[in-house]
PDB file of C-alpha atoms in Angstrom:
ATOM      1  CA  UNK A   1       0.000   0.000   0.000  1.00  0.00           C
ATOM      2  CA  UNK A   2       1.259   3.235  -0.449  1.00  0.00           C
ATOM      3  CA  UNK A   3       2.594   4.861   2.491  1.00  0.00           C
ATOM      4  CA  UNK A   4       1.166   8.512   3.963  1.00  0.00           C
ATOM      5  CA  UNK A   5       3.325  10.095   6.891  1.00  0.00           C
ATOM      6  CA  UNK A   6       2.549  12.690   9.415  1.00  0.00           C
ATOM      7  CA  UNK A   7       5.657  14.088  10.069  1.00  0.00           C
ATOM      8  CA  UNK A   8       7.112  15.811  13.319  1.00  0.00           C
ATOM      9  CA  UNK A   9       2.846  16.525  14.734  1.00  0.00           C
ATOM     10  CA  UNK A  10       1.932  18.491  17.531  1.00  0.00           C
ATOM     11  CA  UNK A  11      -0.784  17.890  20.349  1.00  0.00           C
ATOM     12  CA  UNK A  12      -4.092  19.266  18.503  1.00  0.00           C
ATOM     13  CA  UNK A  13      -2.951  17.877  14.474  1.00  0.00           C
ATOM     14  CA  UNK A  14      -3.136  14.347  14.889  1.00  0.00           C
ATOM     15  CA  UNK A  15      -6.865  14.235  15.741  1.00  0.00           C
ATOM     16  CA  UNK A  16      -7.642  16.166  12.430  1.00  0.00           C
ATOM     17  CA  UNK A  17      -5.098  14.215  10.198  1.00  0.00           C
ATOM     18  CA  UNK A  18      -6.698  10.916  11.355  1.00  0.00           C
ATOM     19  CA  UNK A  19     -10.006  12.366  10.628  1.00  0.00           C
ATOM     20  CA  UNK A  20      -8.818  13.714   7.251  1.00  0.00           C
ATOM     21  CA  UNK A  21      -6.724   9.775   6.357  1.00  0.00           C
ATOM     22  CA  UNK A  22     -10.344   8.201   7.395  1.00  0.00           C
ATOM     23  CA  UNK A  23     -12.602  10.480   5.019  1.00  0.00           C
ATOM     24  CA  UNK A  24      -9.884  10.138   2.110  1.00  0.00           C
ATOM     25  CA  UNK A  25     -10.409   6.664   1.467  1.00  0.00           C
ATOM     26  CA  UNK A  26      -7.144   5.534   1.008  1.00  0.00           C
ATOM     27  CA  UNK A  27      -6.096   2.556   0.363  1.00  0.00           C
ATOM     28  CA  UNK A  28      -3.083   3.820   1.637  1.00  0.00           C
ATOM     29  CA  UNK A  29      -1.055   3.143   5.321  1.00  0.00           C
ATOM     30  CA  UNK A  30      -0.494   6.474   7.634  1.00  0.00           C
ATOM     31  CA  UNK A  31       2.466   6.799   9.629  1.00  0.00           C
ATOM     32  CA  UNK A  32       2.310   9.204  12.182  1.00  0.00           C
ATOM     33  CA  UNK A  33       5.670  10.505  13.696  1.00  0.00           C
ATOM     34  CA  UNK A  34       5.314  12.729  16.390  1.00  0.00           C
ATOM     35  CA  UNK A  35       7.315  15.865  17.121  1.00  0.00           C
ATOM     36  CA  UNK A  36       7.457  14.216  20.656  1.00  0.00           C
ATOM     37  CA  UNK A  37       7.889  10.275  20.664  1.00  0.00           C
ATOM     38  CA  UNK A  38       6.332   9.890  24.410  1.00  0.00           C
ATOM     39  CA  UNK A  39       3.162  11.306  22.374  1.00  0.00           C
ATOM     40  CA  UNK A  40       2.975   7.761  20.822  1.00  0.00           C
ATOM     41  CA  UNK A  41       0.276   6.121  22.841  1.00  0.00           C
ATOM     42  CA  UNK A  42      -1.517   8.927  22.648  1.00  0.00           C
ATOM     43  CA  UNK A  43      -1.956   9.068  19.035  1.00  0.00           C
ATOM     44  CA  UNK A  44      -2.438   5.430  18.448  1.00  0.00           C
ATOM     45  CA  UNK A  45      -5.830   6.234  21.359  1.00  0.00           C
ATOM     46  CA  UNK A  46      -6.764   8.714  18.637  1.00  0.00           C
ATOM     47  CA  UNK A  47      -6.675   6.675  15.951  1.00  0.00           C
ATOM     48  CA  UNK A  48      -8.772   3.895  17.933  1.00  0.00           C
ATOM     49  CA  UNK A  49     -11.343   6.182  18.648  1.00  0.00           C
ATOM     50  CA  UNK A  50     -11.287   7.022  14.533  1.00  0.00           C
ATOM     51  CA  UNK A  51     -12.082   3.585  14.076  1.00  0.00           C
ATOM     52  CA  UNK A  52      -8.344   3.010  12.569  1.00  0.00           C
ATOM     53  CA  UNK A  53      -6.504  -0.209  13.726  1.00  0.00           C
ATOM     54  CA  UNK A  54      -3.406   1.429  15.353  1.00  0.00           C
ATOM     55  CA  UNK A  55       0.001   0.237  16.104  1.00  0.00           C
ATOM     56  CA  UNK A  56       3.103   1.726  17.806  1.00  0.00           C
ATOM     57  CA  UNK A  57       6.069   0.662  16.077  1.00  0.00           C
ATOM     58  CA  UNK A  58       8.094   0.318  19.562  1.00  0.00           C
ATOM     59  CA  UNK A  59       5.646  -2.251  20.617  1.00  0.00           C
ATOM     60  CA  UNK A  60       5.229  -4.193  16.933  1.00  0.00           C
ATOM     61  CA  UNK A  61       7.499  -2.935  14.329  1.00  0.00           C
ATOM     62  CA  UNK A  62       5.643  -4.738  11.482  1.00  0.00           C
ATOM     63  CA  UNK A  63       1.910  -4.476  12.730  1.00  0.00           C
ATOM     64  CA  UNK A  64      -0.316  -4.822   9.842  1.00  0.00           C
ATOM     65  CA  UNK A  65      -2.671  -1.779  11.172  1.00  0.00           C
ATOM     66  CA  UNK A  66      -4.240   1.195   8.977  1.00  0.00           C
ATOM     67  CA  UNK A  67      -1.562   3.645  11.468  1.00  0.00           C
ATOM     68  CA  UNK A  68       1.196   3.403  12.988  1.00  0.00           C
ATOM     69  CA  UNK A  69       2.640   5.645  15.150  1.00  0.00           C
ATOM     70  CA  UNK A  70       6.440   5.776  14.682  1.00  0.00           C
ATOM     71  CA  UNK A  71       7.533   6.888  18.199  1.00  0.00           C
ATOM     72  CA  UNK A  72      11.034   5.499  17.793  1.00  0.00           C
ATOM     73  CA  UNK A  73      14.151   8.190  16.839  1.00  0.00           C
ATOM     74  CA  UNK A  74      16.194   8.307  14.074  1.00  0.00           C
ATOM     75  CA  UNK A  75      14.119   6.860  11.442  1.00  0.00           C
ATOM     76  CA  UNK A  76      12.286  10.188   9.529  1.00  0.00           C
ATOM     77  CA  UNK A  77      14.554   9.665   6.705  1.00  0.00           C
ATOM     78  CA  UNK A  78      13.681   6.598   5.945  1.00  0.00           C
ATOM     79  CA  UNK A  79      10.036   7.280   6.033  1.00  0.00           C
ATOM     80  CA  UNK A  80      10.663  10.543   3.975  1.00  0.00           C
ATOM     81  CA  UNK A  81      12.130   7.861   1.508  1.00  0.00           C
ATOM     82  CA  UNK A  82       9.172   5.680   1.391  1.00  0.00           C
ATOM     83  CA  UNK A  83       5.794   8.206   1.499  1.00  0.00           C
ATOM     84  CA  UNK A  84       3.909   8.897  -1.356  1.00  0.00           C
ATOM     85  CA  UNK A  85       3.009  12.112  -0.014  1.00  0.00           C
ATOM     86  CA  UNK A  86       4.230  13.570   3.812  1.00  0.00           C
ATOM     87  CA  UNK A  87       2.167  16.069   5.767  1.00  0.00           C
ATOM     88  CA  UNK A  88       4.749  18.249   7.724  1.00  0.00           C
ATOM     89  CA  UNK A  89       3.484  18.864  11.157  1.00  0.00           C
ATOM     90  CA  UNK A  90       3.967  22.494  13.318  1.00  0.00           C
ATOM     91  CA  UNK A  91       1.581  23.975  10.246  1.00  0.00           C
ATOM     92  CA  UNK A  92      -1.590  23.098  11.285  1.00  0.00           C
ATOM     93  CA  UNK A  93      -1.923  24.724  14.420  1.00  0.00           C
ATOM     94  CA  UNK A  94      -0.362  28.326  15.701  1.00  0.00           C
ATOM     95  CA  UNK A  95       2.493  27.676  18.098  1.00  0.00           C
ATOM     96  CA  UNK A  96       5.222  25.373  16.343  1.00  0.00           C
ATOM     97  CA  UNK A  97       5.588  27.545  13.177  1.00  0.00           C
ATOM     98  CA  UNK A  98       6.296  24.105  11.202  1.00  0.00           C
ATOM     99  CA  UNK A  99       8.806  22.467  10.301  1.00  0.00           C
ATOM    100  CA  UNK A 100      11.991  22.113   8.252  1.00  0.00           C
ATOM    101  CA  UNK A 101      10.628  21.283   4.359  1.00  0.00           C
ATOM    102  CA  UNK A 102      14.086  21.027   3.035  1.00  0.00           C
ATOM    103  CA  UNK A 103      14.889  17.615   3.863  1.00  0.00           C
ATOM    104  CA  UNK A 104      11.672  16.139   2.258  1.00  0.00           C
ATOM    105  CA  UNK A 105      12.611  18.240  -0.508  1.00  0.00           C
ATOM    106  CA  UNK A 106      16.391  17.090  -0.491  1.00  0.00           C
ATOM    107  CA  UNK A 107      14.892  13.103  -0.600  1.00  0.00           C
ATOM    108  CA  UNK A 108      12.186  13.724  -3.363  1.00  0.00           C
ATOM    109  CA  UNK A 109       8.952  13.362  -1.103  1.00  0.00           C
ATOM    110  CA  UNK A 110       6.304  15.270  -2.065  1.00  0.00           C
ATOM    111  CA  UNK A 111       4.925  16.855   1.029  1.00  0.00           C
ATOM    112  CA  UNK A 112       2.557  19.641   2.532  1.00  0.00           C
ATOM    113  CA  UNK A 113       2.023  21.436   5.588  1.00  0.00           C
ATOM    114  CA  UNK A 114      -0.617  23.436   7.425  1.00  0.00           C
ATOM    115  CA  UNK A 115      -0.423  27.719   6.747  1.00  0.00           C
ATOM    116  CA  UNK A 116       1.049  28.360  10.293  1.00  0.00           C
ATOM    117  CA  UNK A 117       4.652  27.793   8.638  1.00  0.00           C
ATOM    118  CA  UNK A 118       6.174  31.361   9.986  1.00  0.00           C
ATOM    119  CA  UNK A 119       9.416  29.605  11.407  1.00  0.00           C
ATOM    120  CA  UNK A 120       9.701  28.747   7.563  1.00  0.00           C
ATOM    121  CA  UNK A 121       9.633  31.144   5.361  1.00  0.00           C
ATOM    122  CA  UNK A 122      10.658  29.025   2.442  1.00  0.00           C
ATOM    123  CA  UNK A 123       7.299  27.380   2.373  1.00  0.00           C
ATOM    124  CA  UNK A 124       6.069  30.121   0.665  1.00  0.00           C
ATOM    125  CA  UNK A 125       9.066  30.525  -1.857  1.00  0.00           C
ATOM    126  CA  UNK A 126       8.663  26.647  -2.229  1.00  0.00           C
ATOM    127  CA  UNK A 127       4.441  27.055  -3.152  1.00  0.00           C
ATOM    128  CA  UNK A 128       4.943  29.907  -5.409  1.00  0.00           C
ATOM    129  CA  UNK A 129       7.727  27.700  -7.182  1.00  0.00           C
ATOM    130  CA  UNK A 130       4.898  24.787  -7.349  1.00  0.00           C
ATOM    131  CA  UNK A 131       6.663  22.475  -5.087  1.00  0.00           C
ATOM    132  CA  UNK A 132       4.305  22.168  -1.910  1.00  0.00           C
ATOM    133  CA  UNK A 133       0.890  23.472  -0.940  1.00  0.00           C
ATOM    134  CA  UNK A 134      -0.065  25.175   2.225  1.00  0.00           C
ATOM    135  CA  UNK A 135      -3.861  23.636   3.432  1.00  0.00           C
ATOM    136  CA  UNK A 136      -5.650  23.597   5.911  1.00  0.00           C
ATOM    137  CA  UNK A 137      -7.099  20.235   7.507  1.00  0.00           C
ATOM    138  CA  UNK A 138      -9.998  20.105   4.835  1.00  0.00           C
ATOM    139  CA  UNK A 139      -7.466  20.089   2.006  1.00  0.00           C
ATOM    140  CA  UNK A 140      -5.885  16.917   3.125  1.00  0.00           C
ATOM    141  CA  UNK A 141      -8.518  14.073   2.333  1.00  0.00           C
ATOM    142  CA  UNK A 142      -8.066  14.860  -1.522  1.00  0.00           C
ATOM    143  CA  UNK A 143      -4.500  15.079  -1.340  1.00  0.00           C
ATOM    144  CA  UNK A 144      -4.560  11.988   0.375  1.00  0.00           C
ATOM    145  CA  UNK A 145      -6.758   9.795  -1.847  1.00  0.00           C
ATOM    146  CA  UNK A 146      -3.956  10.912  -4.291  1.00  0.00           C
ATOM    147  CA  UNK A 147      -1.517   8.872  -2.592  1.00  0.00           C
ATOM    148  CA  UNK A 148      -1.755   6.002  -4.644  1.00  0.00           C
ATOM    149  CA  UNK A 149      -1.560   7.824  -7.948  1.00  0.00           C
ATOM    150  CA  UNK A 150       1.016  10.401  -7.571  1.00  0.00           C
ATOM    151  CA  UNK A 151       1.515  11.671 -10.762  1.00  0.00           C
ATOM    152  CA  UNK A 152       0.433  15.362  -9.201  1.00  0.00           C
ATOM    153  CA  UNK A 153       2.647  15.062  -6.067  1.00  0.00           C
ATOM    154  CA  UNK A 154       5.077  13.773  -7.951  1.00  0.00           C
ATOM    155  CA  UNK A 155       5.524  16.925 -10.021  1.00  0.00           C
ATOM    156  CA  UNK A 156       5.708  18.698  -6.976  1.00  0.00           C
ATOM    157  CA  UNK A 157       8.279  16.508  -5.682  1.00  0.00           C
ATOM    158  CA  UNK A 158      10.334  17.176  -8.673  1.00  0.00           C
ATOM    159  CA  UNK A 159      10.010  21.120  -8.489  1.00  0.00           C
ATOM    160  CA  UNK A 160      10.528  20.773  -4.541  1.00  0.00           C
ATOM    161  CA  UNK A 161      14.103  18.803  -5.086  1.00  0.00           C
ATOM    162  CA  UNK A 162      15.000  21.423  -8.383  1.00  0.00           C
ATOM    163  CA  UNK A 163      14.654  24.551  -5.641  1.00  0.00           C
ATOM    164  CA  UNK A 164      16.679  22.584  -2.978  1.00  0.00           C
ATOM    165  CA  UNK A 165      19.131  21.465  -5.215  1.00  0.00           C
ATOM    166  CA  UNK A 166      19.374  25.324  -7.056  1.00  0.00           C
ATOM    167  CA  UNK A 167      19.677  26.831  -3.132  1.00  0.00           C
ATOM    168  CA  UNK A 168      22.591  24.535  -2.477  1.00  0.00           C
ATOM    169  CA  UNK A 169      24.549  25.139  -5.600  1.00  0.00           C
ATOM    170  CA  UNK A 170      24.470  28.707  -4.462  1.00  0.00           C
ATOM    171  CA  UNK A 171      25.880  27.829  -1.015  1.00  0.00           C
ATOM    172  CA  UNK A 172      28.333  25.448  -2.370  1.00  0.00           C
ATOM    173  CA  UNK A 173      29.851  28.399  -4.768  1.00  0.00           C
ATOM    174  CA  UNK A 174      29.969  30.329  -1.904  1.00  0.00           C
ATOM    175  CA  UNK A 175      31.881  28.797   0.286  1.00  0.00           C
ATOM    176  CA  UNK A 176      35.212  29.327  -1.236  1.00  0.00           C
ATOM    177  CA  UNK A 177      34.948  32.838  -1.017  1.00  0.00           C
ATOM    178  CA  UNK A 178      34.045  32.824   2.738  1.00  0.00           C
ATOM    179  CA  UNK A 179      36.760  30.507   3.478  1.00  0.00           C
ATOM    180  CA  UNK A 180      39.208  32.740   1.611  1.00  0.00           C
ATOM    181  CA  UNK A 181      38.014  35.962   3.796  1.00  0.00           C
ATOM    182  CA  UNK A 182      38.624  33.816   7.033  1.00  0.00           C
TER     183      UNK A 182
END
């Protein structure tokens, strides 16, 4: 099944992210990886009371369950590298200011994130270039029955990794001329 993450959530977006995976119809698996991993059982309550089999991967790292809540460390790469689409946490509600969008960007993942992104400003340089989409919990169901056919968030994928890759050309040519003023 193709593979939906939740990436790096706060306390008040899981509850509308599980809503939004259970009204997309997806035939799709969501991970959920907390901001916080002592958040996990938690989240997996919320997805219960969604009526989503839930798993934690601590307890059963290869439950068969609609969501599973990755409250382990060290592994958001990975599951960067195997989503169809990522929804960046820290967006969706005022607080966090999101998250950092370059390293979904860096692995080609397409991803989106709520509009509370001010700690970011390069979420709006990346959605005028085409690359993401700011939504609100409402937008997510159709981006999420998308999943499984990606051409669309593929595209965006592409443009996301083209202005990643174009910002760190510029920093790479710039580094020999800092290191020669030091």
């Amino acid at each position: 099944r193709p593979l939906i993450l939740a990436a790096s959530t706060h306390d008040g977006e899981d509850a509308p992210i599980l809503q939004a995976f259970a009204q997309s119809g997806a035939a799709a698996r969501l991970v959920i990886a907390p901001r916080h991993v002592e958040r996990g059982p938690a989240i997996a309550a919320l997805a219960s009371q969604a009526g989503l089999a839930a798993a934690l991967r601590s307890a059963d790292p290869a439950a068969a369950a609609d969501v599973l809540v990755a409250d382990t460390l060290g592994e958001l790469g990975l599951w960067y590298r195997l989503a169809s689409l990522a929804i960046i946490g820290g967006g969706f509600v005022e607080g966090p200011g999101g998250h950092n969008p370059l390293e979904p960007a860096r692995l080609g993942c397409p991803f989106v994130s709520g509009p509370h992104v001010a700690n970011w400003p390069v979420f709006h340089d990346l959605a005028r270039a085409g690359a993401t989409r700011l939504v609100e919990p409402a937008g997510l169901p159709p981006l999420m029955a998308q999943a499984a056919d990606a051409c669309d968030l593929r595209s965006m994928a592409d443009q996301a990794r083209a202005f990643v890759e174009a910002g760190d050309g510029a920093a790479r040519a710039a580094v020999p001329r800092i290191l020669a003023l030091l």
